[in-house]
Short mmCIF file of C-alpha atoms in Angstrom, two decimals:
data_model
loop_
_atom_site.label_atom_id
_atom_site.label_comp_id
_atom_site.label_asym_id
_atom_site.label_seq_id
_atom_site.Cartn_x
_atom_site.Cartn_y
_atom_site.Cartn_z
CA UNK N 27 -8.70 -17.93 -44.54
CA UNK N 28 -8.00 -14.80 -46.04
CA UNK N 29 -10.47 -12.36 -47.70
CA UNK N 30 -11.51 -12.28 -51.67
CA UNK N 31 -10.95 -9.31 -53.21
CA UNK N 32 -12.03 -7.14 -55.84
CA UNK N 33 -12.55 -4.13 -58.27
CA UNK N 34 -15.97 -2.61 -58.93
CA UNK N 35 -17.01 -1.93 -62.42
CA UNK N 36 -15.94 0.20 -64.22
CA UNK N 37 -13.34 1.35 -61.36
CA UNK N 38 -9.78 1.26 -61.50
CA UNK N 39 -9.27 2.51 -57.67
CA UNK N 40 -8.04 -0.18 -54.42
CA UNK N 41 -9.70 -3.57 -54.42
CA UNK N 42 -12.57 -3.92 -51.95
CA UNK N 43 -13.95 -7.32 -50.30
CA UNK N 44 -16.98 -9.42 -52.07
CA UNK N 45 -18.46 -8.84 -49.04
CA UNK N 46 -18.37 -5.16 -49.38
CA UNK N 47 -19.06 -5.42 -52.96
CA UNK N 48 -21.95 -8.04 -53.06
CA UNK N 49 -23.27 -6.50 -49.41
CA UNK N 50 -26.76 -4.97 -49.39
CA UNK N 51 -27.05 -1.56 -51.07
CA UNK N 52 -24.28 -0.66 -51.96
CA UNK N 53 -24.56 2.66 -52.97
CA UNK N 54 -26.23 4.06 -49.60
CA UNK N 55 -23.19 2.02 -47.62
CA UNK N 56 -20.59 3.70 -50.10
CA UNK N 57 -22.77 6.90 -49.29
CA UNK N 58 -22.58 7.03 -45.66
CA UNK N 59 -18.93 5.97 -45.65
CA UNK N 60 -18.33 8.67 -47.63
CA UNK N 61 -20.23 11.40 -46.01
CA UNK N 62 -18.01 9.76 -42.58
CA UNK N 63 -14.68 10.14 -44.36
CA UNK N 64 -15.48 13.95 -45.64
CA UNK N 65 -16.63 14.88 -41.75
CA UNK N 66 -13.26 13.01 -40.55
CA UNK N 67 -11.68 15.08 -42.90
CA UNK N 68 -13.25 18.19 -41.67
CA UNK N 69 -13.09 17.12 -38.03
CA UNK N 70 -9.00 16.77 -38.13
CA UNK N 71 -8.75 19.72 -40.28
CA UNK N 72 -8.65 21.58 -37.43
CA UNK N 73 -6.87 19.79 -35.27
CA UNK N 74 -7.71 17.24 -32.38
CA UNK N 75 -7.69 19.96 -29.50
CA UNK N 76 -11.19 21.33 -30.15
CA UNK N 77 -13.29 18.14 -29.95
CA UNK N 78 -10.99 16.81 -26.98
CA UNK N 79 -11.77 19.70 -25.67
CA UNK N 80 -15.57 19.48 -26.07
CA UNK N 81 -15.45 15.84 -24.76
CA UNK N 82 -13.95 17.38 -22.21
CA UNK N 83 -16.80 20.09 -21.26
CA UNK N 84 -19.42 18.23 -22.04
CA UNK N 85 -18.57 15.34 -19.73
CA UNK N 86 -17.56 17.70 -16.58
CA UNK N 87 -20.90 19.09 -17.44
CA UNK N 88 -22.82 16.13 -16.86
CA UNK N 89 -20.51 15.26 -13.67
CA UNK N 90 -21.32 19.06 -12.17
CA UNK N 91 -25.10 18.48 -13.21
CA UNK N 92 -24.99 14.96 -11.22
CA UNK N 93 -23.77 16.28 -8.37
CA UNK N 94 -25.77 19.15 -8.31
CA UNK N 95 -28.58 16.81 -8.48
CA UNK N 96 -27.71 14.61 -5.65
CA UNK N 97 -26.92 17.27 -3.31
CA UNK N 98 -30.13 18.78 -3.53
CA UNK N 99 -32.25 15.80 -2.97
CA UNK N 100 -29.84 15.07 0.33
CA UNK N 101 -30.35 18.85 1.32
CA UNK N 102 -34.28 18.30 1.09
CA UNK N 103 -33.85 15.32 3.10
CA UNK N 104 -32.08 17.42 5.53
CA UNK N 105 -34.10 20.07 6.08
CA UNK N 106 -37.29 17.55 5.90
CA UNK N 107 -36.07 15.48 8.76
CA UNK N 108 -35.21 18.77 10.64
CA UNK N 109 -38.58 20.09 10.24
CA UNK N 110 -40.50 16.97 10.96
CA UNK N 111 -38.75 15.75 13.92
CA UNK N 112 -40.93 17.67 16.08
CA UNK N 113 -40.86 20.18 19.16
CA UNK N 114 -38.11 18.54 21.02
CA UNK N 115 -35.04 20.84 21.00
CA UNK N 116 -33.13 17.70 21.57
CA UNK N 117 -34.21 15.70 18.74
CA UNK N 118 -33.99 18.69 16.50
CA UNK N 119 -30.44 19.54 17.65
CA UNK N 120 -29.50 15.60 17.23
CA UNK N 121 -30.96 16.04 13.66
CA UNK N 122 -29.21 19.34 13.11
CA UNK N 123 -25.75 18.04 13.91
CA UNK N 124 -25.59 14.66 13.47
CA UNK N 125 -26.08 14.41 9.83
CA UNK N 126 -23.67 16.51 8.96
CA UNK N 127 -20.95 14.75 11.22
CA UNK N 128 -21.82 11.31 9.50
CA UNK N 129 -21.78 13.03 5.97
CA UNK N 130 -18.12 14.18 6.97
CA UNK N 131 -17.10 11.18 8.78
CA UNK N 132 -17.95 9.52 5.47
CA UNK N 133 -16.13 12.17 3.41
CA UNK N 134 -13.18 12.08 5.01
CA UNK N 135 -12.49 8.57 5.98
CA UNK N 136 -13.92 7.41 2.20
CA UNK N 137 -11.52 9.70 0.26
CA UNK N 138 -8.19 9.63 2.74
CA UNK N 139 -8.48 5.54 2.21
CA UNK N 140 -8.47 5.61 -1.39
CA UNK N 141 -5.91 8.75 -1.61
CA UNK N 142 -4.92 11.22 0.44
CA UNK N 143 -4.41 13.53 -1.81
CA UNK N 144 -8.22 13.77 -2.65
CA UNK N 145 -8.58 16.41 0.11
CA UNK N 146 -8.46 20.36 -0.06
CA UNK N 147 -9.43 22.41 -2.60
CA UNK N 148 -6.67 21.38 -5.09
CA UNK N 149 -5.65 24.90 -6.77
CA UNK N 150 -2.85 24.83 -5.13
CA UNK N 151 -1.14 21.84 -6.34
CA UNK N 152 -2.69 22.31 -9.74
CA UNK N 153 -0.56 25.43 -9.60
CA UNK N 154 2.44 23.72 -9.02
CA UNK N 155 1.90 21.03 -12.41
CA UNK N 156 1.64 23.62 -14.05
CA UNK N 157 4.68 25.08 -12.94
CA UNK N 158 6.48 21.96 -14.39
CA UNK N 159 6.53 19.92 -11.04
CA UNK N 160 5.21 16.09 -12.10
CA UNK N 161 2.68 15.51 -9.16
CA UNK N 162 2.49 11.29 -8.81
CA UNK N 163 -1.05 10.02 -8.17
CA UNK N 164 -2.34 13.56 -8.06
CA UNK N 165 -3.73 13.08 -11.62
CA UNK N 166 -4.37 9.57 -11.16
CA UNK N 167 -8.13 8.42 -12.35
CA UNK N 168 -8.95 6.97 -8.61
CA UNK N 169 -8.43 10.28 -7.29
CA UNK N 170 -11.08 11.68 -9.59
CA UNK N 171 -13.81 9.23 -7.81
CA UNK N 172 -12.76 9.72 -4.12
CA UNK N 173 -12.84 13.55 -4.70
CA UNK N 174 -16.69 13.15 -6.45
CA UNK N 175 -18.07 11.44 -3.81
CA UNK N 176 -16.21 13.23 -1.01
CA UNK N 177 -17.24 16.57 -2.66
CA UNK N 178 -20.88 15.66 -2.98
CA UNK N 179 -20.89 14.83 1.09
CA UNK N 180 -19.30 18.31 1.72
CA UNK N 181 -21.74 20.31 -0.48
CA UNK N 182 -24.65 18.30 1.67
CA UNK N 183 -23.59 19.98 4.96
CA UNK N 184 -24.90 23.00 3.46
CA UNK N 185 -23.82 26.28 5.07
CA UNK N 186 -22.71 23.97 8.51
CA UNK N 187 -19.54 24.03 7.28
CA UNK N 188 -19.50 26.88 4.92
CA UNK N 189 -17.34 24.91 1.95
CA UNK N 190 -17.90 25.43 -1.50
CA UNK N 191 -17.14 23.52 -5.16
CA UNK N 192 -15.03 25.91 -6.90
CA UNK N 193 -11.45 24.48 -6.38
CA UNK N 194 -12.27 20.95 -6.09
CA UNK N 195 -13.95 21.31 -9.60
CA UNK N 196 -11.01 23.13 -11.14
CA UNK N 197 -9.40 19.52 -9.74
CA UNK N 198 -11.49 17.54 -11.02
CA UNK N 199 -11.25 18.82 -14.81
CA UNK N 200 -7.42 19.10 -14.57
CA UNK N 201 -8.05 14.86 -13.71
CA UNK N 202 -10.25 14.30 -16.28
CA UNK N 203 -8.40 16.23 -19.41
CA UNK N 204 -5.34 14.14 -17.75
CA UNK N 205 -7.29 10.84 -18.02
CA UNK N 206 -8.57 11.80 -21.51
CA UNK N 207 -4.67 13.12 -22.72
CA UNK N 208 -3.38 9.21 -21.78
CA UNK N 209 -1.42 10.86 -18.90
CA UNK N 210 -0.73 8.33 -16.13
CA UNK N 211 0.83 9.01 -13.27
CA UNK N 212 2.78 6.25 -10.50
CA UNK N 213 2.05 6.03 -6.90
CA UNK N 214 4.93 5.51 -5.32
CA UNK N 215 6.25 7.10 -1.10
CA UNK N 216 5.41 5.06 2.02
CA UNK N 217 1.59 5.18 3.04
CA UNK N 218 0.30 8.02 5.80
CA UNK N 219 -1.26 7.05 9.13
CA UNK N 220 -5.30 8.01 7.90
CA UNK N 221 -6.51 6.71 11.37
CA UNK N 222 -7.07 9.57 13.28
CA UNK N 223 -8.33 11.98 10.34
CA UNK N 224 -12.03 11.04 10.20
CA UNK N 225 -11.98 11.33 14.22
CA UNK N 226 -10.77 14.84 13.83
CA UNK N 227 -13.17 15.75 11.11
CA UNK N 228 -16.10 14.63 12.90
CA UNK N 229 -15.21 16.23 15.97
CA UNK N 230 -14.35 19.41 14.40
CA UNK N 231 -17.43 18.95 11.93
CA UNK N 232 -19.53 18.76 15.35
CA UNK N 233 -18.42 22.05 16.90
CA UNK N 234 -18.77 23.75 13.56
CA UNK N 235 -23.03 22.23 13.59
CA UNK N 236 -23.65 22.81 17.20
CA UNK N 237 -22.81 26.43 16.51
CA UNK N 238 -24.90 27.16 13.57
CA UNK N 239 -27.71 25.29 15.40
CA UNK N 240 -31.04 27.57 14.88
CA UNK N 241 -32.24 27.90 17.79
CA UNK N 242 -29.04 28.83 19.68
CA UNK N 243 -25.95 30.93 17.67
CA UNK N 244 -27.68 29.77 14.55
CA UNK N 245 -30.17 32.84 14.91
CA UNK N 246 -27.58 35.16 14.63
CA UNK N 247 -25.68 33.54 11.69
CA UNK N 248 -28.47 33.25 8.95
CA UNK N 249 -27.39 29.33 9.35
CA UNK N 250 -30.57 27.99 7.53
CA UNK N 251 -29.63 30.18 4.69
CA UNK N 252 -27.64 27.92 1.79
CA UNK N 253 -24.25 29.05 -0.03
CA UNK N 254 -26.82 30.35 -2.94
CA UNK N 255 -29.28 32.19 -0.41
CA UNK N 256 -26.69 34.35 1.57
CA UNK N 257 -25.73 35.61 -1.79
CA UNK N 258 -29.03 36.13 -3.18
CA UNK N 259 -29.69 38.15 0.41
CA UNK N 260 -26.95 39.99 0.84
CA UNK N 261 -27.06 41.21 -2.56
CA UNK N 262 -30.05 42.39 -2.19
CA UNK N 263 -30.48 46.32 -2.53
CA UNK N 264 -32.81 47.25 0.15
CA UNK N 265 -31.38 48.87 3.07
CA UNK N 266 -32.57 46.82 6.07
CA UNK N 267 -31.39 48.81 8.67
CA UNK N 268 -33.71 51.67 7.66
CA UNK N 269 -36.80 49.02 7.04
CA UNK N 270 -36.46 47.48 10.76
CA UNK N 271 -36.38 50.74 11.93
CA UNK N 272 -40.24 51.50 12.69
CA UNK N 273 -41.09 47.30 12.40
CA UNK N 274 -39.60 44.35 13.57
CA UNK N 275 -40.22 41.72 11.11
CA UNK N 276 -40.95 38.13 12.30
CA UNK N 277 -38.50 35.12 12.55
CA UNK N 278 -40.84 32.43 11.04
CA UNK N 279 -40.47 28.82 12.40
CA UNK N 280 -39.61 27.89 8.77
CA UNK N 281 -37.32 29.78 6.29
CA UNK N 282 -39.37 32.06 3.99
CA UNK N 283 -37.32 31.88 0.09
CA UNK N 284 -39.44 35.20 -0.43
CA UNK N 285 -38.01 37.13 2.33
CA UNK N 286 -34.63 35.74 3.05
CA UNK N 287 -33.30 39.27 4.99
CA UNK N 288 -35.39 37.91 8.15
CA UNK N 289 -32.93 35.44 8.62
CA UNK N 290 -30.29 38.54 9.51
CA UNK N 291 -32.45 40.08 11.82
CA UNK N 292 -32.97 39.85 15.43
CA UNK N 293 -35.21 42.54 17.70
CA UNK N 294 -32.10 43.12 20.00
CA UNK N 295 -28.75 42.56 17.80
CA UNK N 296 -30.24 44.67 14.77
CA UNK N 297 -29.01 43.79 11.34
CA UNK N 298 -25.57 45.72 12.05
CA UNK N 299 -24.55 42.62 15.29
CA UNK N 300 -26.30 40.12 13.24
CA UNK N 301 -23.89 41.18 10.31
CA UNK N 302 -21.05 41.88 12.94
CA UNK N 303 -21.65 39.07 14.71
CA UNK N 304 -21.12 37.10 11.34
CA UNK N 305 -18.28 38.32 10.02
CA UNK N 306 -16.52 37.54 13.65
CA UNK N 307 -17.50 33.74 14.03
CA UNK N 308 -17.26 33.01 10.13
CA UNK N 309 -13.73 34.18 10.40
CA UNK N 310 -12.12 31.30 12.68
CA UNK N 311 -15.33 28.57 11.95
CA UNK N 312 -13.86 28.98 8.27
CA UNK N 313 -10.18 28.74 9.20
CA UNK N 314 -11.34 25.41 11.66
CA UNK N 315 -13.10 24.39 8.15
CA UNK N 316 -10.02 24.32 6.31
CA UNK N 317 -8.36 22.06 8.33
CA UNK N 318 -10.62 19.63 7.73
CA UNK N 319 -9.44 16.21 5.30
CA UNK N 320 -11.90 16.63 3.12
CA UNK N 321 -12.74 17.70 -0.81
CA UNK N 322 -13.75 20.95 -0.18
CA UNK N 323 -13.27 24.49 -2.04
CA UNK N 324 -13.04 27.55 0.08
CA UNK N 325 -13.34 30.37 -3.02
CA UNK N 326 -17.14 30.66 -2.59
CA UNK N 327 -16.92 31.46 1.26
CA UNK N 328 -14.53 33.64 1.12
CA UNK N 329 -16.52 35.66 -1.95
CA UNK N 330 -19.52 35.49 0.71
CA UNK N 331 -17.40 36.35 3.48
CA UNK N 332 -16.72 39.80 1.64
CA UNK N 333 -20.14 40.31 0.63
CA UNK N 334 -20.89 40.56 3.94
CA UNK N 335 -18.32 43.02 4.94
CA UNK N 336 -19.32 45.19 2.50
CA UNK N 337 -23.20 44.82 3.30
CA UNK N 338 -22.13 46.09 6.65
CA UNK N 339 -20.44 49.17 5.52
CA UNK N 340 -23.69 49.87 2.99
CA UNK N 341 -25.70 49.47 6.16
CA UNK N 342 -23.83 51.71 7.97
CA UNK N 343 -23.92 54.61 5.35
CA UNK N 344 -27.46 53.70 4.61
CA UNK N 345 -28.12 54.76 8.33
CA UNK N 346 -25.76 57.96 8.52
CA UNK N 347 -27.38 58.99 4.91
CA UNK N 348 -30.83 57.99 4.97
CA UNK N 349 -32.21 60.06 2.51
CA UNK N 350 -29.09 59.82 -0.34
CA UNK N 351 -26.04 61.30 -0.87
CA UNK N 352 -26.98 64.31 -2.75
CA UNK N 353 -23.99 65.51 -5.33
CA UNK N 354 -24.81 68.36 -7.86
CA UNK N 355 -28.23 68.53 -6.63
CA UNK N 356 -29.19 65.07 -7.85
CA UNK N 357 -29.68 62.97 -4.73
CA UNK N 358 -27.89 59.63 -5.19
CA UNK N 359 -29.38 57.14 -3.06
CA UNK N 360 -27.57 54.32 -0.81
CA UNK N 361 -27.56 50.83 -2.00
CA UNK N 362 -26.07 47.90 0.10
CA UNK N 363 -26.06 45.27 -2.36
CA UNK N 364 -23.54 47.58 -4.52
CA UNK N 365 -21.02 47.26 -1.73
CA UNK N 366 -21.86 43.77 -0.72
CA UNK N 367 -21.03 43.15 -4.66
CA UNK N 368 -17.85 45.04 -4.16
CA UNK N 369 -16.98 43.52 -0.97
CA UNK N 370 -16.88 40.37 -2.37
CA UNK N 371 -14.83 41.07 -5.22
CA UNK N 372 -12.07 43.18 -3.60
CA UNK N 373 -11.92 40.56 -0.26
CA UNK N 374 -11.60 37.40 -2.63
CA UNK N 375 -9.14 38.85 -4.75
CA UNK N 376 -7.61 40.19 -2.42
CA UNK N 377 -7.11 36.31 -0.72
CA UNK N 378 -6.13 34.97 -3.96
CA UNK N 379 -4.11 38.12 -5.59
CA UNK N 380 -6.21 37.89 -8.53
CA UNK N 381 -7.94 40.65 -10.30
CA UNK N 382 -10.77 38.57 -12.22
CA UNK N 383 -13.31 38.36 -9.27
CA UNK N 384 -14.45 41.76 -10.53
CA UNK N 385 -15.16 39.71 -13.96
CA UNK N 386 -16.45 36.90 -11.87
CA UNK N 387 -18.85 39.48 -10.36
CA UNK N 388 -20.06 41.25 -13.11
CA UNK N 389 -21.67 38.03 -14.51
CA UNK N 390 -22.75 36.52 -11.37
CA UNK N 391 -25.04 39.86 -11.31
CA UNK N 392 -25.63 39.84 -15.11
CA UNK N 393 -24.70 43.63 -15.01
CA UNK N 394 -22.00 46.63 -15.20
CA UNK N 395 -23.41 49.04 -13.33
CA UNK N 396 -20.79 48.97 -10.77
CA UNK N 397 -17.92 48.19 -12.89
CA UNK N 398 -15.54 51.23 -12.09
CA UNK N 399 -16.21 50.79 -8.37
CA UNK N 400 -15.66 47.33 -8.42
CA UNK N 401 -13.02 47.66 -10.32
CA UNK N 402 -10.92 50.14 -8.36
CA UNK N 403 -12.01 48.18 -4.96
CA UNK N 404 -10.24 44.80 -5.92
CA UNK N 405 -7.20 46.97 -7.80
CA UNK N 406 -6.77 48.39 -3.93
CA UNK N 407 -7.39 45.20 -2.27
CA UNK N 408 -4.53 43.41 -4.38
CA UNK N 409 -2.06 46.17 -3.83
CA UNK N 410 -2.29 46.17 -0.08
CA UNK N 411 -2.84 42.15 -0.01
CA UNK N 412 0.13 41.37 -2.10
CA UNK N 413 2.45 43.84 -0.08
CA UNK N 414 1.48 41.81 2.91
CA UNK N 415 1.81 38.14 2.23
CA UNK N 416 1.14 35.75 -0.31
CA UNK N 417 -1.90 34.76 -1.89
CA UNK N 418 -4.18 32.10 0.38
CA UNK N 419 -3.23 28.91 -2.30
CA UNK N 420 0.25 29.95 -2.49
CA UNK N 421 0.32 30.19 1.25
CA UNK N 422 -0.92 26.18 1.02
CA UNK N 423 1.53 25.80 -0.76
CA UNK N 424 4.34 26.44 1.22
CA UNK N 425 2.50 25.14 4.33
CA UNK N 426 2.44 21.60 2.54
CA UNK N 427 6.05 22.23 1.00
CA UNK N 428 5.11 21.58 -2.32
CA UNK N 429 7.91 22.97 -4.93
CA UNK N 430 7.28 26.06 -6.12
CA UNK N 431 8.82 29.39 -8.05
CA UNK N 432 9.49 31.91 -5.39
CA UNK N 433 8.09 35.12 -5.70
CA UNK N 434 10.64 37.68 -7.44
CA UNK N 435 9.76 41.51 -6.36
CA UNK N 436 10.18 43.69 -9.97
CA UNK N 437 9.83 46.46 -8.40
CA UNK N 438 13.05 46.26 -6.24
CA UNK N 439 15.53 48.18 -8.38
CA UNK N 440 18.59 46.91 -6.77
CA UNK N 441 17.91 43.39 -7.85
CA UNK N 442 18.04 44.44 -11.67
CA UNK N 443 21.68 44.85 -10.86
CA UNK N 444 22.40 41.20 -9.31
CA UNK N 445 24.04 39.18 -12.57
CA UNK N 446 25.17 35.60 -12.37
CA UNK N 447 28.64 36.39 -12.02
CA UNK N 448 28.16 37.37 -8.43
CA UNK N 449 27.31 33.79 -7.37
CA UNK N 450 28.28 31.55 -10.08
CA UNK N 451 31.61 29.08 -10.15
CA UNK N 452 33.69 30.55 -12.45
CA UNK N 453 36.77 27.67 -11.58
CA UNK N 454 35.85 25.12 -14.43
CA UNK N 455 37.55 22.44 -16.15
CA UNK N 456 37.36 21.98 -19.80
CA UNK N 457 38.90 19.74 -22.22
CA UNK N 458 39.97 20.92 -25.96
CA UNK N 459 40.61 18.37 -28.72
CA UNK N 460 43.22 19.26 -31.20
CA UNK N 461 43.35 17.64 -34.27
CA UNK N 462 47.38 16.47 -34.99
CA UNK N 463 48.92 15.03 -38.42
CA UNK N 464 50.16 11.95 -36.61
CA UNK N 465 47.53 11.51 -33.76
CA UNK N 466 44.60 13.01 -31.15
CA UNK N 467 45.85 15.26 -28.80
CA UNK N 468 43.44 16.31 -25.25
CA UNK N 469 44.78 19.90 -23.19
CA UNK N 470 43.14 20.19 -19.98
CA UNK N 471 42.09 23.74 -19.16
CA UNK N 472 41.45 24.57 -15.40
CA UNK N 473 40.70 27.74 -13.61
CA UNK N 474 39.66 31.29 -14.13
CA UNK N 475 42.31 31.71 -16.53
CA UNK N 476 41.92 28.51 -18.46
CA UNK N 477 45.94 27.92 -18.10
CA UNK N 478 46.68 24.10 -19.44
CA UNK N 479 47.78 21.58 -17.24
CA UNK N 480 48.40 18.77 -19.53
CA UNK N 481 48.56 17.50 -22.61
CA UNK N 482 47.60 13.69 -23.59
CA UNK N 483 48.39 12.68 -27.49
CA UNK N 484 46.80 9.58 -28.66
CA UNK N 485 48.60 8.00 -31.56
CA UNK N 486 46.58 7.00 -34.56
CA UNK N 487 46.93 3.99 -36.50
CA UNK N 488 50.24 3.74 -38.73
CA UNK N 489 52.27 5.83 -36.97
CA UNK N 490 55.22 6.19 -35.53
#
């Protein structure tokens, strides 16, 4: 039955329903819906990007919050468990290692079953959509839940195996303004062998926790230290090696948050084999880390991995210049955490031949200070990184053979004089239609030269 219609008084605009007309007040309804159409109005005055693209941020928001959130209660657990168990080295190494081998177990076998291509960091093949390359299933909505939940169990090993969020996160919103754009993608190839790949990561995840165990290499690694407490120590700007030297500080049974340095300290290494010591182990245990199957981002270890390089030289001048450098009679004294903040800047962008870490840097720290000498520390870094080899996610992606631009060198002057003529095929074939008073003619043009070969004439209609 169809709808009666009608005009309000007095109005000569479209006909509304009785319903509408005889409704409940009338002029509030006729209010609101007009306040709604002005703000619609508004709203796609400026286009649909900006509130897709708030949608957008407010929802990964809420996903990075919720994540945050469960990670940190599982960490607590953790270190709860591990400090409970008691005074048996064996139940506290079980406790140590264990937990993070079932967390990866989980992470792995969970997120290679519903898609393999859940695992990694993900920059890389972002980097290659937006090249133009069409990805299948990499954007698909599935993929967005296996890397979630496989992310959250990586981020709950803590500093075992040394992984961070930033890639996978970068993934995650690339899926998410996908899902929100309409863009679906097809899964189609034959399906991989997954068996083995949780057996690996377990195995591998076990090596990686029975060295960072406490009580044995642990001590010498910092290894009850999170992602967010190495860089909160090593940025710190006292020099350590001159405060051990008249007093060893303890190594307290439980980790203190207001002296965090004790954790890189030990009576016979010193802070400089500690930091040594560090640098050498985190070098292949990270490598070993990256071969794992799992969601995992490997920006933040890397940006700790040069913090600590540069606490070490800031140590070491520290020592030789105890007092300062003095320049112009002003004595300028030695702070670590200024090179462990340039460290970290030049030796990530170094890995990923990008200049921003120094931006990245600046407001991690909230300040400028060392802006010139970060500055011209990751400028250096790129020059002598990118002159070596590529960048570490372009480097994945060759290793997976993904399809990619290759790398064109502008300052190689001789190429400026390679044109396509030099390797183009110049022996075409053509056709030309000429237009005749009693028909269609079609000459065939072949070679360098274009020199006809033929000539086919098509009579029209009524001719003879």
């Amino acid at each position: 039955m169809e709808e009666l219609v009608g005009l309000r008084e007095g109005s000569s605009g479209d006909p509304v329903t009785l319903q509408e007309l005889w409704g409940p007040c009338p002029r509030i309804r006729r209010g609101v819906r007009g306040g709604l159409e002005w703000l619609k109005q508004k709203l796609f005055r400026l286009g649909e990007d900006w509130y897709f693209l708030m949608v957008l941020g407010v929802l990964m928001a809420l996903v990075s919050y919720a994540m945050d959130l469960a990670v940190g209660s599982v960490v607590q657990a953790h270190q709860w468990l591990y400090g409970e168990i008691g005074d048996s080295h064996l139940l506290r190494y079980l406790s140590w290692t264990v937990y993070p081998v079932a967390l990866v177990s989980f992470s792995s076998g969970f997120s290679q079953s519903i898609t393999p291509s859940s695992g990694g960091s993900g920059i890389p093949e972002v980097k290659t959509i937006l090249s133009g390359v069409v990805l299948e299933d990499y954007l698909d909505i599935k993929n967005f839940g296996a890397k979630v939940v496989g992310m959250c169990c990586t981020l709950a090993c803590g500093s075992t195996l040394f992984l961070g969020k930033v890639g996978p996160f970068v993934h995650l919103s690339v899926m998410m303004a996908a899902y929100l754009g309409r863009v679906r993608t097809t899964t189609v190839g034959e399906p991989e062998n997954k068996s083995n790949k949780p057996v690996y990561s377990a195995l591998a995840t076990l090596v990686l926790a029975s060295i960072t165990y406490p009580p044995s290499a642990g001590r010498f690694l910092a290894s009850r230290l999170s992602m967010k407490q190495h860089l909160d120590s090593l940025f710190d700007n006292h020099a350590w090696g001159l405060m051990t030297q008249n007093s060893s500080p303890p190594w307290p049974e439980e980790l203190d948050p207001q002296h965090l340095w004790w954790e890189w300290y030990h009576p016979r290494f010193t802070i400089f084999g500690t930091l040594a010591f560090f640098l050498v182990m985190k070098f292949w245990m990270l490598i070993l880390a990256t071969t794992i199957p799992i969601p995992a981002g490997y920006f933040m270890p890397i940006f700790i991995y040069g913090a600590a390089i540069g606490r070490l030289f800031g140590e070491t001048l520290s020592f030789i210049f105890p007092e300062g450098i003095v320049t112009g009679g002003i004595t300028n004294p030695i702070m670590p955490g200024g090179y462990a903040l340039a460290g970290a800047a030049a030796f990530s962008g170094a890995v990923t031949h990008t200049i921003s870490t120094a931006l990245l840097a600046f407001e991690l720290t909230g300040q400028i200070v060392h802006a010139l000498p970060v500055l011209m520390a990751v400028l250096a870094a790129n020059a002598i990184a990118q002159s070596c080899q590529p960048s570490f996610y372009d480097g994945t992606i060759i290793v997976k053979k993904l399809p990619y631009l290759p790398w064109i060198l502008g300052r190689n002057i001789s190429s400026h004089r390679v044109r396509v003529e030099h390797f183009m095929n110049r022996s075409i074939t053509t056709l030309a239609i000429q237009l005749m008073d009693d028909g269609i003619g079609i000459c065939c043009h072949q070679g360098l030269e274009q020199m006809p070969s033929g000539v086919v004439w098509f009579p029209m209609r009524g001719s003879r």
